[in-house]
């Protein structure tokens, strides 16, 4: 069985060697890229061989560096997300908080569903490779340092759903039928249908394009898969996981 393929975008050779060693010990086949141009060259090379990468790990401190030491890495990570919508992506940095605006970093990465860790601590109890495995399973990992920056990074958008509606989405995401959901929530199937209609209305501004027109006519426009996708992408943001 072939090992999993990971593209490591890291310009510092010593850091790349350390991370590659850890990843290989955990069964990853690692290819290194040095910058944005080299990243897409490596992806094209793999495509020509009819191969693909399973995971992208992106150093935020890629050159060229200016006042914002994370700008290039963030731009590349978001480009990868746009091209590989459902692939696991982990952004990381060893830069100190004096050179990284964690508020900005987390705001941009959270929206794009990109995990982020600060990996300079020498006494860490979990390895880089272990974090990669967690992200590879579909979890969104956020580990800024110092931790005081995290509350600033969570957008202040009010939670659009009630507890009851979040529970409804959770059961819907688990593949439950209306009858099964009604049984678990002690409600009729008709009540569940009405709740889902209310959820469609509440989430219309988040799901439908801005130029859609009358977002209130959303009960037929928004599909159940749109609701479950929104739930998976936002349950961490609204502390519902």
Coordinates of C-alpha atoms in Angstrom, one line a residue:
X1 CA 0.0 0.0 0.0
X2 CA 1.4 3.4 -1.0
X3 CA 2.0 5.9 1.8
X4 CA 0.0 9.1 1.9
X5 CA 1.4 11.9 -0.2
X6 CA 2.0 15.3 1.5
X7 CA 3.3 18.5 -0.1
X8 CA 5.4 20.5 2.4
X9 CA 5.9 24.1 1.5
X10 CA 8.8 25.3 3.5
X11 CA 11.7 27.6 2.5
X12 CA 14.0 26.9 5.5
X13 CA 16.0 23.7 4.9
X14 CA 16.6 22.9 8.6
X15 CA 12.9 23.2 9.4
X16 CA 11.9 21.2 6.3
X17 CA 14.3 18.4 7.3
X18 CA 12.9 18.2 10.9
X19 CA 9.3 18.1 9.7
X20 CA 10.0 15.7 6.9
X21 CA 11.7 13.3 9.3
X22 CA 8.7 13.4 11.7
X23 CA 6.2 12.9 8.8
X24 CA 8.1 10.0 7.2
X25 CA 8.2 8.2 10.6
X26 CA 4.4 8.4 10.5
X27 CA 4.0 7.0 7.1
X28 CA 3.9 10.1 4.9
X29 CA 5.6 10.4 1.5
X30 CA 6.8 13.9 1.6
X31 CA 7.6 16.2 -1.3
X32 CA 9.1 19.6 -0.5
X33 CA 8.3 22.9 -2.3
X34 CA 10.2 26.1 -1.6
X35 CA 7.7 28.8 -2.5
X36 CA 4.4 29.5 -4.4
X37 CA 5.9 29.0 -7.9
X38 CA 7.6 25.7 -6.8
X39 CA 4.3 24.5 -5.2
X40 CA 2.3 24.6 -8.4
X41 CA 5.2 23.2 -10.3
X42 CA 5.2 20.2 -8.0
X43 CA 1.4 19.8 -8.2
X44 CA 1.7 19.9 -12.1
X45 CA 4.5 17.3 -12.0
X46 CA 2.4 15.0 -9.9
X47 CA -0.6 15.4 -12.2
X48 CA 1.5 14.5 -15.2
X49 CA 2.4 11.2 -13.4
X50 CA -1.4 10.8 -12.7
X51 CA -0.7 11.2 -9.0
X52 CA -2.1 13.7 -6.5
X53 CA -1.2 15.0 -3.1
X54 CA -3.4 14.0 -0.1
X55 CA -2.4 16.9 2.2
X56 CA -0.8 20.4 2.0
X57 CA 1.3 21.8 4.8
X58 CA 2.1 25.5 4.3
X59 CA 4.7 27.6 6.2
X60 CA 3.2 31.1 6.6
X61 CA 6.6 32.7 6.6
X62 CA 7.4 32.2 3.0
X63 CA 9.4 34.8 1.0
X64 CA 9.1 37.6 0.1
X65 CA 8.8 38.8 3.7
X66 CA 7.8 42.4 4.5
X67 CA 6.1 43.9 7.5
X68 CA 3.5 41.2 7.4
X69 CA 5.5 38.0 7.9
X70 CA 2.5 35.8 7.1
X71 CA 1.1 37.4 3.9
X72 CA 2.7 35.2 1.3
X73 CA 1.9 31.9 3.2
X74 CA -1.7 32.9 3.8
X75 CA -2.1 33.9 0.1
X76 CA -0.8 30.5 -1.0
X77 CA -2.9 28.5 1.5
X78 CA -6.0 30.2 0.3
X79 CA -5.1 29.6 -3.3
X80 CA -4.7 25.9 -2.5
X81 CA -8.1 25.9 -0.8
X82 CA -9.7 27.5 -3.8
X83 CA -8.2 24.9 -6.1
X84 CA -8.6 21.9 -3.7
X85 CA -11.9 22.5 -2.0
X86 CA -12.0 19.5 0.2
X87 CA -8.4 18.7 0.8
X88 CA -6.9 19.0 4.3
X89 CA -4.6 22.0 4.6
X90 CA -2.5 22.9 7.6
X91 CA -0.8 26.3 7.9
X92 CA 1.9 26.8 10.4
X93 CA 4.6 29.2 11.6
X94 CA 7.5 29.4 13.9
X95 CA 7.4 33.2 13.9
X96 CA 6.9 35.0 17.2
X97 CA 3.8 37.0 18.0
X98 CA 5.7 40.3 17.5
X99 CA 6.0 39.5 13.7
X100 CA 2.6 37.8 13.2
X101 CA -0.8 39.4 13.5
X102 CA -2.7 36.4 14.9
X103 CA -6.0 38.2 14.7
X104 CA -5.6 38.7 11.0
X105 CA -4.2 35.2 10.4
X106 CA -7.0 33.4 12.1
X107 CA -9.7 35.5 10.6
X108 CA -8.5 34.7 7.1
X109 CA -7.7 31.0 7.7
X110 CA -10.9 30.2 9.5
X111 CA -13.0 31.5 6.7
X112 CA -11.1 29.2 4.3
X113 CA -11.4 26.2 6.6
X114 CA -7.6 26.0 7.0
X115 CA -6.0 24.7 10.2
X116 CA -3.3 26.7 11.9
X117 CA -0.6 25.9 14.5
X118 CA 2.3 27.7 16.1
X119 CA 5.1 25.1 16.2
X120 CA 8.1 26.7 17.9
X121 CA 7.6 25.3 21.4
X122 CA 10.3 22.8 22.3
X123 CA 8.3 21.2 25.0
X124 CA 5.2 20.4 22.9
X125 CA 3.5 17.2 23.8
X126 CA 2.1 16.5 20.4
X127 CA 4.3 16.3 17.3
X128 CA 3.8 18.0 14.0
X129 CA 3.0 14.7 12.3
X130 CA 0.3 14.0 15.0
X131 CA -1.4 17.3 14.2
X132 CA -1.2 16.4 10.5
X133 CA -3.0 13.1 11.2
X134 CA -5.8 15.0 13.2
X135 CA -6.3 17.5 10.4
X136 CA -6.2 14.6 7.8
X137 CA -9.3 13.1 9.6
X138 CA -11.3 16.2 8.8
X139 CA -10.8 18.3 12.0
X140 CA -10.1 22.0 12.0
X141 CA -7.2 22.6 14.3
X142 CA -6.4 26.0 15.7
X143 CA -3.5 26.5 18.0
X144 CA -2.3 30.1 18.2
X145 CA 0.3 31.4 20.7
X146 CA -0.2 33.3 22.8
X147 CA -3.7 32.0 23.4
X148 CA -5.0 35.5 24.2
X149 CA -5.2 36.2 20.5
X150 CA -7.9 33.5 19.9
X151 CA -11.0 35.5 21.2
X152 CA -10.0 38.4 19.0
X153 CA -9.8 36.2 15.9
X154 CA -13.3 34.7 16.2
X155 CA -15.7 36.9 14.1
X156 CA -18.3 38.7 16.2
X157 CA -21.2 37.6 13.9
X158 CA -24.1 36.6 16.2
X159 CA -25.0 33.0 16.2
X160 CA -27.9 32.8 13.7
X161 CA -29.5 29.6 15.1
X162 CA -31.1 28.6 18.4
X163 CA -30.0 25.5 20.4
X164 CA -33.0 23.6 19.0
X165 CA -32.0 24.5 15.4
X166 CA -28.4 23.4 16.0
X167 CA -29.6 20.1 17.4
X168 CA -31.8 19.7 14.3
X169 CA -28.8 20.3 12.0
X170 CA -26.7 17.9 14.0
X171 CA -29.2 15.1 13.6
X172 CA -29.7 16.0 9.9
X173 CA -25.9 15.8 9.4
X174 CA -25.9 12.3 11.0
X175 CA -28.3 11.2 8.2
X176 CA -31.4 10.9 10.4
X177 CA -34.8 10.9 8.8
X178 CA -37.5 13.4 9.9
X179 CA -39.2 10.6 11.8
X180 CA -36.0 9.6 13.6
X181 CA -35.3 13.3 14.4
X182 CA -38.8 13.8 15.7
X183 CA -38.5 10.8 17.9
X184 CA -35.1 12.0 19.4
X185 CA -36.4 15.5 19.9
X186 CA -39.9 14.5 21.0
X187 CA -41.6 16.3 18.2
X188 CA -43.7 15.4 15.1
X189 CA -42.2 15.0 11.7
X190 CA -44.2 18.1 10.6
X191 CA -42.6 20.1 13.4
X192 CA -39.1 19.0 12.2
X193 CA -40.0 20.1 8.7
X194 CA -41.1 23.5 9.9
X195 CA -37.9 23.9 11.9
X196 CA -35.8 23.0 8.9
X197 CA -37.7 25.6 6.9
X198 CA -36.9 28.2 9.6
X199 CA -33.2 27.2 9.5
X200 CA -33.2 27.7 5.7
X201 CA -34.6 31.2 6.2
X202 CA -32.0 32.0 9.0
X203 CA -29.1 30.7 6.9
X204 CA -30.1 32.2 3.6
X205 CA -27.8 35.3 4.0
X206 CA -24.9 33.0 4.7
X207 CA -25.5 30.4 2.0
X208 CA -27.1 32.2 -1.0
X209 CA -25.1 34.6 -3.2
X210 CA -25.5 38.3 -2.3
X211 CA -27.1 39.0 -5.7
X212 CA -29.7 36.3 -5.3
X213 CA -32.6 38.7 -4.9
X214 CA -35.3 37.9 -2.3
X215 CA -33.4 35.6 0.1
X216 CA -36.7 35.1 2.0
X217 CA -37.9 32.7 -0.7
X218 CA -35.2 30.2 0.4
X219 CA -37.1 27.1 1.5
X220 CA -36.9 25.6 -2.0
X221 CA -33.6 27.2 -3.1
X222 CA -31.5 25.9 -0.2
X223 CA -31.0 22.1 -0.3
X224 CA -30.5 19.9 2.7
X225 CA -26.9 19.3 1.6
X226 CA -26.4 23.1 1.8
X227 CA -27.5 23.0 5.4
X228 CA -25.3 20.1 6.4
X229 CA -22.3 21.6 4.6
X230 CA -22.9 24.9 6.5
X231 CA -23.2 23.0 9.8
X232 CA -19.9 21.1 9.3
X233 CA -18.1 24.3 8.3
X234 CA -19.4 26.5 11.1
X235 CA -20.0 24.3 14.2
X236 CA -16.5 25.1 15.5
X237 CA -16.8 28.8 14.8
X238 CA -19.9 29.1 16.9
X239 CA -18.6 26.7 19.6
X240 CA -21.1 24.0 18.7
X241 CA -18.6 21.1 18.4

